Structure formats: structure tokens, C-alpha cells
PDB file of C-alpha atoms in Angstrom:
ATOM      1  CA  MET S 870       7.522   8.870   7.415  1.00  0.00           C
ATOM      2  CA  SER S 871       6.472  12.127   5.794  1.00  0.00           C
ATOM      3  CA  LYS S 872       6.680  12.424   2.027  1.00  0.00           C
ATOM      4  CA  GLN S 873       7.618  15.804   0.601  1.00  0.00           C
ATOM      5  CA  ILE S 874       5.179  16.945  -2.076  1.00  0.00           C
ATOM      6  CA  THR S 875       7.079  19.008  -4.610  1.00  0.00           C
ATOM      7  CA  ASP S 876       5.592  21.538  -7.020  1.00  0.00           C
ATOM      8  CA  PHE S 877       6.472  19.118  -9.811  1.00  0.00           C
ATOM      9  CA  MET S 878       4.345  16.398  -8.193  1.00  0.00           C
ATOM     10  CA  LYS S 879       1.504  18.905  -7.778  1.00  0.00           C
ATOM     11  CA  LEU S 880       1.770  19.798 -11.456  1.00  0.00           C
ATOM     12  CA  LEU S 881       1.667  16.130 -12.495  1.00  0.00           C
ATOM     13  CA  LYS S 882      -1.447  15.674 -10.379  1.00  0.00           C
ATOM     14  CA  LEU S 883      -3.078  18.740 -11.908  1.00  0.00           C
ATOM     15  CA  ILE S 884      -2.559  17.410 -15.425  1.00  0.00           C
ATOM     16  CA  GLU S 885      -3.662  13.939 -14.311  1.00  0.00           C
ATOM     17  CA  LEU S 886      -0.371  12.220 -15.047  1.00  0.00           C
ATOM     18  CA  ASP S 887       1.561   9.950 -12.719  1.00  0.00           C
ATOM     19  CA  GLN S 888       5.332   9.627 -12.516  1.00  0.00           C
ATOM     20  CA  LYS S 889       5.312   6.319 -14.416  1.00  0.00           C
ATOM     21  CA  ASP S 890       3.401   7.753 -17.375  1.00  0.00           C
ATOM     22  CA  PHE S 891       5.524  10.904 -17.354  1.00  0.00           C
ATOM     23  CA  ALA S 892       8.695   8.804 -17.380  1.00  0.00           C
ATOM     24  CA  GLU S 893       7.420   6.745 -20.294  1.00  0.00           C
ATOM     25  CA  ALA S 894       6.463   9.879 -22.246  1.00  0.00           C
ATOM     26  CA  ILE S 895       9.955  11.357 -22.013  1.00  0.00           C
ATOM     27  CA  GLY S 896      11.804   8.064 -22.403  1.00  0.00           C
ATOM     28  CA  VAL S 897      13.280   7.476 -18.939  1.00  0.00           C
ATOM     29  CA  THR S 898      12.553   4.958 -16.225  1.00  0.00           C
ATOM     30  CA  PRO S 899      10.061   5.667 -13.428  1.00  0.00           C
ATOM     31  CA  HIS S 900      12.958   5.203 -10.977  1.00  0.00           C
ATOM     32  CA  THR S 901      14.802   8.055 -12.695  1.00  0.00           C
ATOM     33  CA  VAL S 902      11.827  10.396 -12.257  1.00  0.00           C
ATOM     34  CA  THR S 903      11.497   9.352  -8.610  1.00  0.00           C
ATOM     35  CA  ASN S 904      15.155  10.228  -8.065  1.00  0.00           C
ATOM     36  CA  TRP S 905      14.598  13.649  -9.666  1.00  0.00           C
ATOM     37  CA  VAL S 906      11.551  14.370  -7.512  1.00  0.00           C
ATOM     38  CA  ARG S 907      13.354  13.312  -4.332  1.00  0.00           C
ATOM     39  CA  GLY S 908      16.399  15.384  -5.245  1.00  0.00           C
ATOM     40  CA  LYS S 909      18.709  12.360  -5.344  1.00  0.00           C
ATOM     41  CA  THR S 910      19.783  13.216  -8.888  1.00  0.00           C
ATOM     42  CA  LYS S 911      19.263  16.159 -11.203  1.00  0.00           C
ATOM     43  CA  PRO S 912      17.761  15.725 -14.644  1.00  0.00           C
ATOM     44  CA  LYS S 913      20.348  15.680 -17.395  1.00  0.00           C
ATOM     45  CA  LEU S 914      18.118  16.225 -20.392  1.00  0.00           C
ATOM     46  CA  THR S 915      18.832  17.567 -23.848  1.00  0.00           C
ATOM     47  CA  LEU S 916      17.086  20.718 -24.994  1.00  0.00           C
ATOM     48  CA  GLY S 917      14.767  18.551 -27.078  1.00  0.00           C
ATOM     49  CA  GLU S 918      13.877  16.464 -24.034  1.00  0.00           C
ATOM     50  CA  TRP S 919      13.206  19.621 -21.977  1.00  0.00           C
ATOM     51  CA  ARG S 920      10.936  20.811 -24.795  1.00  0.00           C
ATOM     52  CA  LYS S 921       9.065  17.518 -24.573  1.00  0.00           C
ATOM     53  CA  VAL S 922       8.735  17.974 -20.793  1.00  0.00           C
ATOM     54  CA  ALA S 923       7.340  21.487 -21.343  1.00  0.00           C
ATOM     55  CA  GLN S 924       4.889  20.197 -23.948  1.00  0.00           C
ATOM     56  CA  ILE S 925       3.691  17.348 -21.716  1.00  0.00           C
ATOM     57  CA  LEU S 926       3.263  19.657 -18.734  1.00  0.00           C
ATOM     58  CA  GLY S 927       1.670  22.348 -20.878  1.00  0.00           C
ATOM     59  CA  VAL S 928       4.009  25.087 -19.713  1.00  0.00           C
ATOM     60  CA  PRO S 929       6.441  27.357 -21.561  1.00  0.00           C
ATOM     61  CA  LEU S 930       9.996  26.029 -21.630  1.00  0.00           C
ATOM     62  CA  GLU S 931      11.320  29.138 -19.900  1.00  0.00           C
ATOM     63  CA  LYS S 932       8.933  28.563 -16.965  1.00  0.00           C
ATOM     64  CA  LEU S 933      10.379  25.133 -16.123  1.00  0.00           C
ATOM     65  CA  PRO S 934      12.636  25.018 -13.070  1.00  0.00           C
ATOM     66  CA  ASP S 935      16.224  23.749 -13.292  1.00  0.00           C
ATOM     67  CA  ASP S 936      15.254  20.602 -11.398  1.00  0.00           C
ATOM     68  CA  PHE S 937      12.128  18.883 -10.127  1.00  0.00           C
ATOM     69  CA  THR S 938      12.621  19.768  -6.468  1.00  0.00           C
ATOM     70  CA  ALA S 939      12.567  23.525  -7.164  1.00  0.00           C
ATOM     71  CA  ASP S 940       9.489  25.687  -6.903  1.00  0.00           C
ATOM     72  CA  ILE S 941       7.490  26.059 -10.088  1.00  0.00           C
ATOM     73  CA  ASP S 942       6.172  29.490 -11.005  1.00  0.00           C
ATOM     74  CA  PRO S 943       3.001  29.815  -8.865  1.00  0.00           C
ATOM     75  CA  SER S 944       1.092  31.223 -11.844  1.00  0.00           C
ATOM     76  CA  ILE S 945       1.608  27.898 -13.666  1.00  0.00           C
ATOM     77  CA  LEU S 946       0.132  25.909 -10.776  1.00  0.00           C
ATOM     78  CA  ALA S 947      -2.749  28.382 -10.448  1.00  0.00           C
ATOM     79  CA  THR S 948      -3.483  28.227 -14.183  1.00  0.00           C
ATOM     80  CA  LYS S 949      -3.477  24.424 -14.228  1.00  0.00           C
ATOM     81  CA  ALA S 950      -5.696  24.309 -11.130  1.00  0.00           C
ATOM     82  CA  ALA S 951      -8.129  26.752 -12.751  1.00  0.00           C
ATOM     83  CA  GLU S 952      -8.374  24.473 -15.792  1.00  0.00           C
ATOM     84  CA  ARG S 953      -9.824  21.795 -13.475  1.00  0.00           C
ATOM     85  CA  PRO S 954     -11.900  23.708 -10.938  1.00  0.00           C
ATOM     86  CA  GLY S 955     -12.810  21.874  -7.764  1.00  0.00           C
ATOM     87  CA  GLN S 956     -10.694  18.822  -8.552  1.00  0.00           C
ATOM     88  CA  TYR S 957      -7.409  19.590  -6.864  1.00  0.00           C
ATOM     89  CA  SER S 958      -5.884  21.717  -4.171  1.00  0.00           C
ATOM     90  CA  ILE S 959      -2.443  23.175  -4.800  1.00  0.00           C
ATOM     91  CA  SER S 960      -1.759  24.266  -1.234  1.00  0.00           C
TER      92      SER S 960
END
């Protein structure tokens, strides 16, 4: 079975954070994050929680997509990849 790799998962990899740690940092269960990434549910976060997500991911709040299955601004992925040259591929 093929697993879809979303831009959000790529971004987590680029900042060296797994879904479990991300979930813990924003105060949700890992299962909740998995459901977001798979598109089973959409995140229902407060503005403060979205700000926390932006801070953790190191991106401006306005650059975050509406959900975690959407494409993330390619410049964000490129910037994060450039911060860790040679470590990750974003393609």
C-alpha cells in the first residue's frame, strides 16, 4: 500500500520533528495529527493554537495552509531544506 507524503509531513521531516512530538507540542493526540495528515479530519484549532503551530514549524502564520493535506508554499519547503543542506530531499 502506498503512503501519500504530504507537504506537511515533508515540513515535519525538514525540521526534524515527528508527528508524535508535534502532537505533544500543540496538545493533541498523535492519532489526531495522523487523521489531519490523512485528510480524515480537518484541524479545528484556535488562533492561539495555529500560532503555536506556526512557531513550531518556523513559518509565518499566514503561510500555513487551511489543513495538513494542502500544499504548503514551496518557498517555505525550499527555505527549510536550505537550512539543512544535503540532509533531505523535498521532491
